[in-house]
Coordinates of C-alpha atoms in Angstrom, one line a residue:
Chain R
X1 CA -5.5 26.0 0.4
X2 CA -4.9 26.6 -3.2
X3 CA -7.1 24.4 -5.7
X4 CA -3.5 23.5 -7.3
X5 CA -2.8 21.5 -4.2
X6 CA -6.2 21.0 -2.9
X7 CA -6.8 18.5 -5.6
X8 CA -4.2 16.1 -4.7
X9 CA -5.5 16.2 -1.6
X10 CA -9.0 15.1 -2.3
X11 CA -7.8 12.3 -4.7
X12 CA -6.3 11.3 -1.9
X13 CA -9.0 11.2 0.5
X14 CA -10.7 9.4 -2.1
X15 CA -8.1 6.9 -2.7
X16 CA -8.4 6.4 1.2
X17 CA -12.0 5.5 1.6
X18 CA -11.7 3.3 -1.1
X19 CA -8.8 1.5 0.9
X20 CA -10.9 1.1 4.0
X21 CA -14.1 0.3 1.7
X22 CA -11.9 -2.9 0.2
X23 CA -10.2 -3.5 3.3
X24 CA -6.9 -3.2 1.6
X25 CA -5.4 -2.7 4.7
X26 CA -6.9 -5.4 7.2
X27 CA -4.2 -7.6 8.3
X28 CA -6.2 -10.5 7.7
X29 CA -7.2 -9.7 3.8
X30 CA -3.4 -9.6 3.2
X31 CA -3.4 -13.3 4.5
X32 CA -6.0 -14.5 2.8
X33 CA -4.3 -13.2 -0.2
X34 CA -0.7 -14.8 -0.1
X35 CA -2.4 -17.9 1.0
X36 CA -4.8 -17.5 -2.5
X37 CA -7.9 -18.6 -0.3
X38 CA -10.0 -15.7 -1.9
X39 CA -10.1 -13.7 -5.4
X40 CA -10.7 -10.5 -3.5
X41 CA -7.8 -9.1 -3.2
X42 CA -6.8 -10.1 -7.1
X43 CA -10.1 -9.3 -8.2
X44 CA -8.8 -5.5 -6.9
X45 CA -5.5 -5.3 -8.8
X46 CA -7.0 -7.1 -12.1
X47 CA -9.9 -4.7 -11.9
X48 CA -7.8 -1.7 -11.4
X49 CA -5.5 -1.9 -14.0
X50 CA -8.1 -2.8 -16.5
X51 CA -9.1 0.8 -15.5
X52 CA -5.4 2.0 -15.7
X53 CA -4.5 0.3 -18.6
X54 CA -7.4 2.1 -20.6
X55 CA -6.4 5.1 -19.3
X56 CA -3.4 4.5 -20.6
X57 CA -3.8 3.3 -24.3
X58 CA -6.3 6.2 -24.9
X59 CA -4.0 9.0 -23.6
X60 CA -1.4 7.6 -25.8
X61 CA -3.4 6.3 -28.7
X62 CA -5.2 9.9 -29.0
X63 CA -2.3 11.9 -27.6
X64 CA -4.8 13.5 -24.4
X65 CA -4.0 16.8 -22.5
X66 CA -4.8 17.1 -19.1
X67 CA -8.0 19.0 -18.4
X68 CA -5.7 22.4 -18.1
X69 CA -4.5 21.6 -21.6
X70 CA -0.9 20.1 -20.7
X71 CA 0.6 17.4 -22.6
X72 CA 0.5 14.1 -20.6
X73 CA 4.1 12.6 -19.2
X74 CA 3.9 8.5 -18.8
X75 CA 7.0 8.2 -18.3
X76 CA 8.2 3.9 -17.5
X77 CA 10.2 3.3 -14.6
X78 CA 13.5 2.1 -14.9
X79 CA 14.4 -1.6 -15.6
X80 CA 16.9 -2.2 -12.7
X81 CA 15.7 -6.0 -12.1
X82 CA 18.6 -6.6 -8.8
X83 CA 17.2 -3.7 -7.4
X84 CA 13.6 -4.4 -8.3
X85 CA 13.9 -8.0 -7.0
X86 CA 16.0 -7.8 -4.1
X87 CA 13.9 -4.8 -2.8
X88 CA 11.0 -6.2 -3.9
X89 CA 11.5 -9.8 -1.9
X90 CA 12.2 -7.5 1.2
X91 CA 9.0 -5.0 0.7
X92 CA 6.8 -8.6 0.4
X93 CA 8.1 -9.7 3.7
X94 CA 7.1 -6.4 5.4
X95 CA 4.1 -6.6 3.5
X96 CA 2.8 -9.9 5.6
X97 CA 4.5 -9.1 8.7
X98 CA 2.0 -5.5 9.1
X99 CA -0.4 -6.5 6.7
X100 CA 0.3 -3.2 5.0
X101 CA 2.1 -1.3 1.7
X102 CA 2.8 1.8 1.8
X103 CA -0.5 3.6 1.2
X104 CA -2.6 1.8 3.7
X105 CA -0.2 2.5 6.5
X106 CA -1.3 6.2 5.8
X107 CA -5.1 4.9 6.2
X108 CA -4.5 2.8 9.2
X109 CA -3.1 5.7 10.3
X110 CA -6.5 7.4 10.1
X111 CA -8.2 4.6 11.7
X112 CA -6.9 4.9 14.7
X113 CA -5.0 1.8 15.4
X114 CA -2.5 3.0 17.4
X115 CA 0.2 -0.2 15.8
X116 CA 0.4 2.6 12.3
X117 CA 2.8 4.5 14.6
X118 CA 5.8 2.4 14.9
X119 CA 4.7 0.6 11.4
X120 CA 5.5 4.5 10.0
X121 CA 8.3 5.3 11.8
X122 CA 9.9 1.5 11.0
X123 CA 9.2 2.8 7.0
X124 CA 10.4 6.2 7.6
X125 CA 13.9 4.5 8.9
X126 CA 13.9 2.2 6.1
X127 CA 13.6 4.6 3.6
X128 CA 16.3 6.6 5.2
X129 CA 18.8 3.4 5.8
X130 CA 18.2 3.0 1.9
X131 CA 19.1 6.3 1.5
X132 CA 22.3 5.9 3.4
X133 CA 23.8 2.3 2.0
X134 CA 22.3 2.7 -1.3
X135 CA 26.0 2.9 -3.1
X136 CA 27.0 -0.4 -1.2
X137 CA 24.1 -2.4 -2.1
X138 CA 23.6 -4.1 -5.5
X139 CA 21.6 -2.6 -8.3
Chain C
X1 CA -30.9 -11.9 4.6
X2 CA -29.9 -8.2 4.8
X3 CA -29.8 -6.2 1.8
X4 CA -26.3 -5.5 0.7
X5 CA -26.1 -2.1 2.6
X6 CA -23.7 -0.1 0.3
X7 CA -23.0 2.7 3.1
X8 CA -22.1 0.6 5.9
X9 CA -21.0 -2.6 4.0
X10 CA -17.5 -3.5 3.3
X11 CA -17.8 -3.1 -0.8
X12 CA -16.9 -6.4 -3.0
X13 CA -13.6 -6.6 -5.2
X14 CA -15.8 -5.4 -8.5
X15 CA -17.1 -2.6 -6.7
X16 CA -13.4 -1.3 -4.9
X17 CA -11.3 -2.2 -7.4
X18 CA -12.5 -0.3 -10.9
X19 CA -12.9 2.6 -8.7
X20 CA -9.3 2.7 -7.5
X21 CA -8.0 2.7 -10.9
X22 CA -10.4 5.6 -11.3
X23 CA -7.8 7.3 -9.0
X24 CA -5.1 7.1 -12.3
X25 CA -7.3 9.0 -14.4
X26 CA -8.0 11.4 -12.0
X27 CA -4.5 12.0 -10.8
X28 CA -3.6 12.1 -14.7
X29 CA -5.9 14.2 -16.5
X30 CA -6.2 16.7 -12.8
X31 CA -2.7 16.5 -12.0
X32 CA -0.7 15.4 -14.6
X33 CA 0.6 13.2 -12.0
X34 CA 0.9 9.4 -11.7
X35 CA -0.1 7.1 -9.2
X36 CA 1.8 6.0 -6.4
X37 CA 2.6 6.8 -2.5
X38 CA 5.8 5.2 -1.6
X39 CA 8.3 8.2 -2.8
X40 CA 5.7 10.3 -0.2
X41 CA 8.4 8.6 2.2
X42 CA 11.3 9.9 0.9
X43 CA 10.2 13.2 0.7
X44 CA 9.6 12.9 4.0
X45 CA 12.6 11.8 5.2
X46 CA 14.3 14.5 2.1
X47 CA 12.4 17.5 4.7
X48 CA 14.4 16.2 7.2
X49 CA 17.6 15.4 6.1
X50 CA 19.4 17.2 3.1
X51 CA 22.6 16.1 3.4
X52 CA 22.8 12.7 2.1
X53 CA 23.1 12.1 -2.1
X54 CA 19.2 10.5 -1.9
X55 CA 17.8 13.0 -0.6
X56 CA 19.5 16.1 -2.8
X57 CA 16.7 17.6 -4.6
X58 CA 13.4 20.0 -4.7
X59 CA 11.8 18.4 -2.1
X60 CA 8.5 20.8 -3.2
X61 CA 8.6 18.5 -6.9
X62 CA 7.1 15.8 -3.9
X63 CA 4.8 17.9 -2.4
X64 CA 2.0 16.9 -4.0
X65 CA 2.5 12.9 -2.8
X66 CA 2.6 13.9 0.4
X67 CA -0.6 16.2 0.0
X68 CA -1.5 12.6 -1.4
X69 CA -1.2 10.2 1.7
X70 CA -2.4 13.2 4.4
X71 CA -5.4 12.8 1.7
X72 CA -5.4 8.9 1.9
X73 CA -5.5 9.7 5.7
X74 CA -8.5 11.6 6.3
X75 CA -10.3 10.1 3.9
X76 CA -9.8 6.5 5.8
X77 CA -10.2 8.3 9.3
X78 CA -13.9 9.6 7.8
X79 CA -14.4 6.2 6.3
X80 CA -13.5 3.8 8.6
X81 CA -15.3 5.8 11.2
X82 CA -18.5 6.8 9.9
X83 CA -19.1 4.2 7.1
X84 CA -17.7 0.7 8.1
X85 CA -19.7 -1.1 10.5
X86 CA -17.6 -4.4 10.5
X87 CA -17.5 -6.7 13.8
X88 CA -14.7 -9.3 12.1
X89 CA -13.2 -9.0 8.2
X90 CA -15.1 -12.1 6.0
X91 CA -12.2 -14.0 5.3
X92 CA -12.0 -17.0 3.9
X93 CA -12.6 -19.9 6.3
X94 CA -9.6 -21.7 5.0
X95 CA -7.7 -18.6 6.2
X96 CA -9.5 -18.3 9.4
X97 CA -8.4 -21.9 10.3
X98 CA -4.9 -21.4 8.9
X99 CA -4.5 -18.9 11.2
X100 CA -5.9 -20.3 14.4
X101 CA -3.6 -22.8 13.8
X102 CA -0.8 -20.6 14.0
X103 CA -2.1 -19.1 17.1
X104 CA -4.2 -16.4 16.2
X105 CA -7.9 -16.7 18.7
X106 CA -9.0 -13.2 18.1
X107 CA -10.5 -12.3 15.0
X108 CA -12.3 -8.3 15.7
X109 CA -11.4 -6.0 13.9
X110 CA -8.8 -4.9 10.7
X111 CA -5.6 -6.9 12.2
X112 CA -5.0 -9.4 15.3
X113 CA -5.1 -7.4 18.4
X114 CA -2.9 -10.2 20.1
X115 CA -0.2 -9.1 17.8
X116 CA -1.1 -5.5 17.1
X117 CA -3.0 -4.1 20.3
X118 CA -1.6 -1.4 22.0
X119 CA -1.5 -3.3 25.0
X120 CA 1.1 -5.8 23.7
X121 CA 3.7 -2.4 23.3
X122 CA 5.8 -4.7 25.9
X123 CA 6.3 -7.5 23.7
X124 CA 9.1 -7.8 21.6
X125 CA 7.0 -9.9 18.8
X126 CA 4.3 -6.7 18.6
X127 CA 7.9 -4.4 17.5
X128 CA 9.5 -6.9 14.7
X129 CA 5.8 -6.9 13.2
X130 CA 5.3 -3.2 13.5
X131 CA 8.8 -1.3 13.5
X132 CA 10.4 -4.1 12.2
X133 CA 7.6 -5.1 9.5
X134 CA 7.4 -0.9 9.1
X135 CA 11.4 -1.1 7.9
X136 CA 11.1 -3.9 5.5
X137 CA 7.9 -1.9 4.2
X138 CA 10.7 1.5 3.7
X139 CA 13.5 -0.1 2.7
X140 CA 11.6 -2.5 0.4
X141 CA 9.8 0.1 -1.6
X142 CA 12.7 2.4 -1.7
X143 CA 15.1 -0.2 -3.2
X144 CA 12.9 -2.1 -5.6
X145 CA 11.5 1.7 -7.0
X146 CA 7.9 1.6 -6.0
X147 CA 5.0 -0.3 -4.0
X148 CA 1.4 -1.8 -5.0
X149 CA 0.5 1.7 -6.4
X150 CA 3.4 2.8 -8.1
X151 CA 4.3 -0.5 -9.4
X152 CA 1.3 -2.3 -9.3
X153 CA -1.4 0.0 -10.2
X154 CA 0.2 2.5 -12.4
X155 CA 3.3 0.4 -13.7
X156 CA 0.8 -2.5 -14.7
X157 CA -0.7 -0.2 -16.5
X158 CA 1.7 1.1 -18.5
X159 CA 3.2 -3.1 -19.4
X160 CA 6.3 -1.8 -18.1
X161 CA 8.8 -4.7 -17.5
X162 CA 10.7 -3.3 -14.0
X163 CA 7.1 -3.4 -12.8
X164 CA 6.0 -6.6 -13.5
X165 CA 9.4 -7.9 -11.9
X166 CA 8.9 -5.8 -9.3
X167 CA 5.1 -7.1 -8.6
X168 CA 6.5 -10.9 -9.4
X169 CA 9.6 -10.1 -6.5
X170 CA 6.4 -8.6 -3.5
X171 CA 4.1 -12.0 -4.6
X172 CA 7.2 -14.7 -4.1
X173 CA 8.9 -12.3 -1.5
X174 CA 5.5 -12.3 0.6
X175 CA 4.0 -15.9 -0.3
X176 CA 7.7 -17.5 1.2
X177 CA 7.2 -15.4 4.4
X178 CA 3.7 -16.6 5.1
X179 CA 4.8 -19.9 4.3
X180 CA 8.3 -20.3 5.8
X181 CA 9.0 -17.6 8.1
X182 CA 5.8 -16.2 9.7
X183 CA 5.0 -19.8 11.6
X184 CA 8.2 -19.0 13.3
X185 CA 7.8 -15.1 14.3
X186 CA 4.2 -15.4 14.9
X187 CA 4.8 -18.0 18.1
X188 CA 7.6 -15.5 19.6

């Protein structure tokens, strides 16, 4: 495989064991966590986008090229707040129901638990029924 | 006691968490890419499907994502095979009884096997969490514009406003389901 791809794999694989070394994806963390019986989970997110948010203030504070020389695109993402609520509201509810978002289904996946398989192919036909009743639904 | 064993050990929230934001920089400054792995889905489904509006575009600009979660894959299968030697996840013991309560006896492993085993495939409680669960995950993502890495790592980072809604909507979204609607579902 070509480095130009490669990369994004092994970010990936990174991202993964970092998922599994958190225990992002344990039903019972995600629990915990909408309960707020522990700081773990929050302690994650806070942490992380300290991280990110540096990241991001010295890319656009000193203008920062990636390491091939390329100018850096941040772009936001769109304000739609119906859209961002409604979906959002729905994504929380299958968030507690598998104890998953999106990239930890990937790395239970990997783990073996043989529950990923319908969990992925419930997503999968979400994503597609979006596709298909998107102009009926309010944005 | 036993020494925190670093290999082995499930790794504490100050540990985890800094070096999953790493994963922005590196995607950045590498890839000129940002975080996230929810739109991985729709290219997937895009591969599949050409013909509705959605899914009319390069579908090799999303590559890359899906190189992303086959990456997130792997690495958990090494991971969670070779360096995790967990018997039960250390939640909290309020949780622990919260969820007894509710029915829950069996506390091995990442998730309750009583819901999640694949000997419960029967069951019509073990589909709404898992296809069910799965669809609200799909829809959800796709609809709001992004999940807890898209909008909560990376659009967090940038202050951007649809992501703080967007973060605000999975918190009250998933706190009024544990609260209201999972005592319900979970004794199906």
């Amino acid at each position: 495989m070509h480095m130009k791809t490669l990369k994004f794999l092994l970010v990936g694989m990174y991202f993964g064991v970092l998922i599994v070394k958190s225990e992002a994806l344990s039903w019972f963390r995600i629990q915990e966590m909408f309960r707020l019986q522990s700081f773990h989970m929050f302690g994650i997110f806070g942490s992380a986008i300290l991280v990110g948010s540096l990241t991001v203030y010295l890319i656009r504070r000193h203008s920062l090229k990636t390491a091939g020389g390329e100018a850096i695109t941040l772009a936001r993402k769109p304000l739609k707040p119906t859209a961002q609520v409604i979906g959002g509201v729905l994504f929380g509810f299958g968030w507690v129901l598998t104890g998953l978002c999106v990239a930890p289904v990937f790395a239970l996946l990997g783990t073996g638990y043989v529950a990923a398989l319908p969990i992925l192919a419930g997503a999968l036909l979400g994503v597609y029924t979006y596709a298909w009743s998107e102009s009926y639904l309010p944005h | 006691m036993k020494a925190f064993d670093i290999l082995y050990d499930p790794w504490p929230w100050y540990l985890a968490g800094p070096l999953m934001g790493a994963a922005i920089p590196l995607l950045l400054f590498f890839g000129n890419k940002m975080l996230g792995a929810s739109s991985s889905l729709k290219h997937m489904c895009a591969l599949g499907n050409s013909k509705l509006p959605d899914f009319q575009y390069d579908v090799r600009s999303g590559y890359w994502n899906i190189l992303f979660v086959a990456g997130v894959c792997l690495g958990a299968t090494v991971c969670f095979h070779f360096f995790y030697e967990v018997d039960q996840v250390a939640i909290a013991l309020s949780t622990k009884n919260d969820l007894m309560k509710l029915g829950v006896s069996d506390f091995q492993g990442l998730l309750p096997v009583e819901i999640f085993g694949d000997t419960h495939f029967l069951e019509l409680r073990t589909w709404i969490f898992t296809l069910g669960g799965g669809f609200l995950i799909g829809f959800g993502v796709r609809y709001a514009g992004g999940c807890t890495s898209g909008h909560g790592f990376m659009g967090l980072s940038q202050m951007s406003r649809a992501s703080f809604i967007a973060i605000l909507s999975f918190f009250a979204g998933g706190m009024f389901f544990t609260y209201v609607l999972l005592p319900y579902l979970i004794v199906l």
